[in-house]
mmCIF file of C-alpha atoms in Angstrom:
data_model
loop_
_atom_site.group_PDB
_atom_site.id
_atom_site.type_symbol
_atom_site.label_atom_id
_atom_site.label_comp_id
_atom_site.label_asym_id
_atom_site.label_seq_id
_atom_site.Cartn_x
_atom_site.Cartn_y
_atom_site.Cartn_z
ATOM 1 C CA MET A 298 0.276 -0.197 -0.022
ATOM 2 C CA LYS A 299 1.359 3.653 -1.185
ATOM 3 C CA GLN A 300 0.289 7.062 -1.108
ATOM 4 C CA SER A 301 -0.838 8.008 -4.570
ATOM 5 C CA PRO A 302 1.238 10.449 -6.655
ATOM 6 C CA LYS A 303 -1.557 12.053 -7.715
ATOM 7 C CA ASN A 304 -3.325 12.409 -4.307
ATOM 8 C CA PRO A 305 -1.198 12.062 -1.177
ATOM 9 C CA LYS A 306 -4.245 11.249 1.096
ATOM 10 C CA GLN A 307 -5.858 8.550 -0.960
ATOM 11 C CA LYS A 308 -4.023 4.912 -0.442
ATOM 12 C CA ILE A 309 -3.830 2.640 -3.411
ATOM 13 C CA ILE A 310 -2.412 -1.220 -3.665
ATOM 14 C CA LYS A 311 -0.291 -2.406 -6.211
ATOM 15 C CA ARG A 312 1.908 -5.102 -7.191
ATOM 16 C CA VAL A 313 5.592 -4.583 -6.821
ATOM 17 C CA ILE A 314 7.195 -5.795 -10.346
ATOM 18 C CA ALA A 315 10.727 -4.404 -9.711
ATOM 19 C CA LEU A 316 13.177 -3.160 -7.036
ATOM 20 C CA GLU A 317 15.752 -0.663 -7.599
ATOM 21 C CA GLY A 318 18.839 -1.274 -9.946
ATOM 22 C CA ASP A 319 16.166 -3.816 -11.614
ATOM 23 C CA PHE A 320 15.623 -3.355 -15.379
ATOM 24 C CA ILE A 321 11.851 -3.499 -16.508
ATOM 25 C CA LYS A 322 10.071 -3.614 -19.847
ATOM 26 C CA THR A 323 7.365 -1.304 -19.855
ATOM 27 C CA MET A 324 3.997 -1.199 -20.765
ATOM 28 C CA GLY A 325 3.172 2.117 -22.076
ATOM 29 C CA TYR A 326 5.620 4.440 -20.211
ATOM 30 C CA LYS A 327 7.557 7.092 -21.840
ATOM 31 C CA ASN A 328 10.797 4.972 -22.038
ATOM 32 C CA ARG A 329 10.339 0.985 -23.405
ATOM 33 C CA TYR A 330 12.889 0.108 -20.575
ATOM 34 C CA VAL A 331 13.779 1.471 -17.425
ATOM 35 C CA ARG A 332 16.237 0.981 -15.022
ATOM 36 C CA VAL A 333 14.808 1.510 -11.203
ATOM 37 C CA PRO A 334 16.780 4.228 -9.685
ATOM 38 C CA ASP A 335 18.245 3.435 -6.221
ATOM 39 C CA GLY A 336 15.326 4.201 -3.701
ATOM 40 C CA HIS A 337 12.612 3.386 -5.889
ATOM 41 C CA LEU A 338 10.038 0.706 -6.508
ATOM 42 C CA TRP A 339 8.271 -0.449 -9.927
ATOM 43 C CA ILE A 340 4.514 -1.053 -9.294
ATOM 44 C CA GLU A 341 1.371 -2.214 -11.648
ATOM 45 C CA GLY A 342 -1.571 -2.927 -11.113
ATOM 46 C CA ASP A 343 -3.564 -6.059 -12.313
ATOM 47 C CA HIS A 344 -6.052 -4.488 -15.290
ATOM 48 C CA HIS A 345 -2.851 -3.439 -17.500
ATOM 49 C CA GLY A 346 -3.689 -0.480 -19.528
ATOM 50 C CA HIS A 347 -6.458 0.400 -16.942
ATOM 51 C CA SER A 348 -4.204 1.100 -14.255
ATOM 52 C CA PHE A 349 -2.407 4.198 -12.197
ATOM 53 C CA ASP A 350 0.922 2.485 -11.939
ATOM 54 C CA SER A 351 4.566 3.039 -12.802
ATOM 55 C CA ASN A 352 3.185 2.869 -16.369
ATOM 56 C CA THR A 353 1.602 6.194 -16.017
ATOM 57 C CA PHE A 354 4.138 7.808 -13.367
ATOM 58 C CA GLY A 355 7.038 6.077 -13.420
ATOM 59 C CA PRO A 356 9.326 4.411 -10.512
ATOM 60 C CA VAL A 357 7.932 5.318 -7.218
ATOM 61 C CA SER A 358 9.790 6.277 -3.974
ATOM 62 C CA LEU A 359 10.511 4.084 -1.523
ATOM 63 C CA GLY A 360 9.696 6.664 1.065
ATOM 64 C CA LEU A 361 5.673 6.575 -0.170
ATOM 65 C CA LEU A 362 5.314 2.911 0.675
ATOM 66 C CA HIS A 363 3.196 2.325 3.498
ATOM 67 C CA GLY A 364 2.613 -1.624 4.102
ATOM 68 C CA ARG A 365 2.025 -4.822 2.525
ATOM 69 C CA ALA A 366 -1.590 -6.372 1.559
ATOM 70 C CA SER A 367 -1.424 -9.748 3.363
ATOM 71 C CA HIS A 368 -5.135 -11.107 2.628
ATOM 72 C CA ILE A 369 -8.168 -10.449 0.614
ATOM 73 C CA ILE A 370 -11.282 -9.643 2.920
ATOM 74 C CA TRP A 371 -13.874 -8.323 0.798
ATOM 75 C CA PRO A 372 -15.980 -9.476 -0.429
ATOM 76 C CA PRO A 373 -16.179 -12.353 2.269
ATOM 77 C CA ASN A 374 -16.274 -15.127 -0.795
ATOM 78 C CA ARG A 375 -12.598 -14.427 -1.707
ATOM 79 C CA TRP A 376 -11.213 -14.304 1.636
ATOM 80 C CA GLN A 377 -7.718 -15.724 1.260
ATOM 81 C CA ARG A 378 -3.748 -14.800 1.911
ATOM 82 C CA ILE A 379 -2.231 -13.048 -0.848
ATOM 83 C CA ARG A 380 0.888 -14.840 -1.856
ATOM 84 C CA PRO A 381 4.042 -13.031 -3.356
ATOM 85 C CA CYS A 382 4.170 -13.322 -7.205
ATOM 86 C CA VAL A 383 4.714 -11.539 -10.286
ATOM 87 C CA PRO A 384 3.574 -12.756 -13.418
ATOM 88 C CA PRO A 385 5.941 -14.270 -15.595
ATOM 89 C CA ASP A 386 5.754 -11.628 -18.004
ATOM 90 C CA ARG A 387 6.519 -8.792 -15.815
ATOM 91 C CA ARG A 388 9.492 -10.151 -14.038
ATOM 92 C CA PRO A 389 12.384 -7.446 -14.625
ATOM 93 C CA LEU A 390 14.559 -8.589 -17.456
ATOM 94 C CA LEU A 391 17.846 -8.081 -15.402
ATOM 95 C CA ASN A 392 17.871 -8.971 -11.762
ATOM 96 C CA TRP A 393 20.533 -7.839 -9.047
ATOM 97 C CA GLY A 394 23.107 -10.732 -10.018
ATOM 98 C CA GLY A 395 23.066 -10.133 -13.597
ATOM 99 C CA SER A 396 21.516 -12.678 -15.193
ATOM 100 C CA THR A 397 18.066 -12.730 -16.650
ATOM 101 C CA GLU A 398 14.549 -14.356 -15.123
ATOM 102 C CA ASP A 399 14.981 -17.182 -17.822
ATOM 103 C CA GLU A 400 18.733 -18.103 -17.306
ATOM 104 C CA GLY A 401 17.821 -19.072 -13.763
ATOM 105 C CA ASP A 402 14.642 -20.734 -14.548
ATOM 106 C CA ASP A 403 16.966 -23.161 -17.329
ATOM 107 C CA GLU A 404 19.460 -23.775 -14.510
ATOM 108 C CA ASN A 405 16.827 -24.966 -12.287
ATOM 109 C CA ASN A 406 14.775 -27.239 -14.613
ATOM 110 C CA ASN A 407 18.288 -28.789 -16.003
ATOM 111 C CA LYS A 408 18.806 -30.208 -12.421
#
């Protein structure tokens, strides 16, 4: 959960896609590829193209982060714990170790 860059009184909940230093392929941002600056995150909503997220306003300062969503409680028929995950097509292109996500997956699958 973080403050909305548009309205600081409003809180928004988005998925963290990339951390500082990661390289990400954007979805409609002014630059096609972005290195997330130090002290920032890249966040996205689950409804691509209809979400007010980093693809609209860019990397977000860690200082705006307020917490982590852990459960869905409404509507009651959707009560569940939220498991951390990033959709495979939205993972950073390059991670801290300098390898691509696909390279890491191949290594694990070949063992």
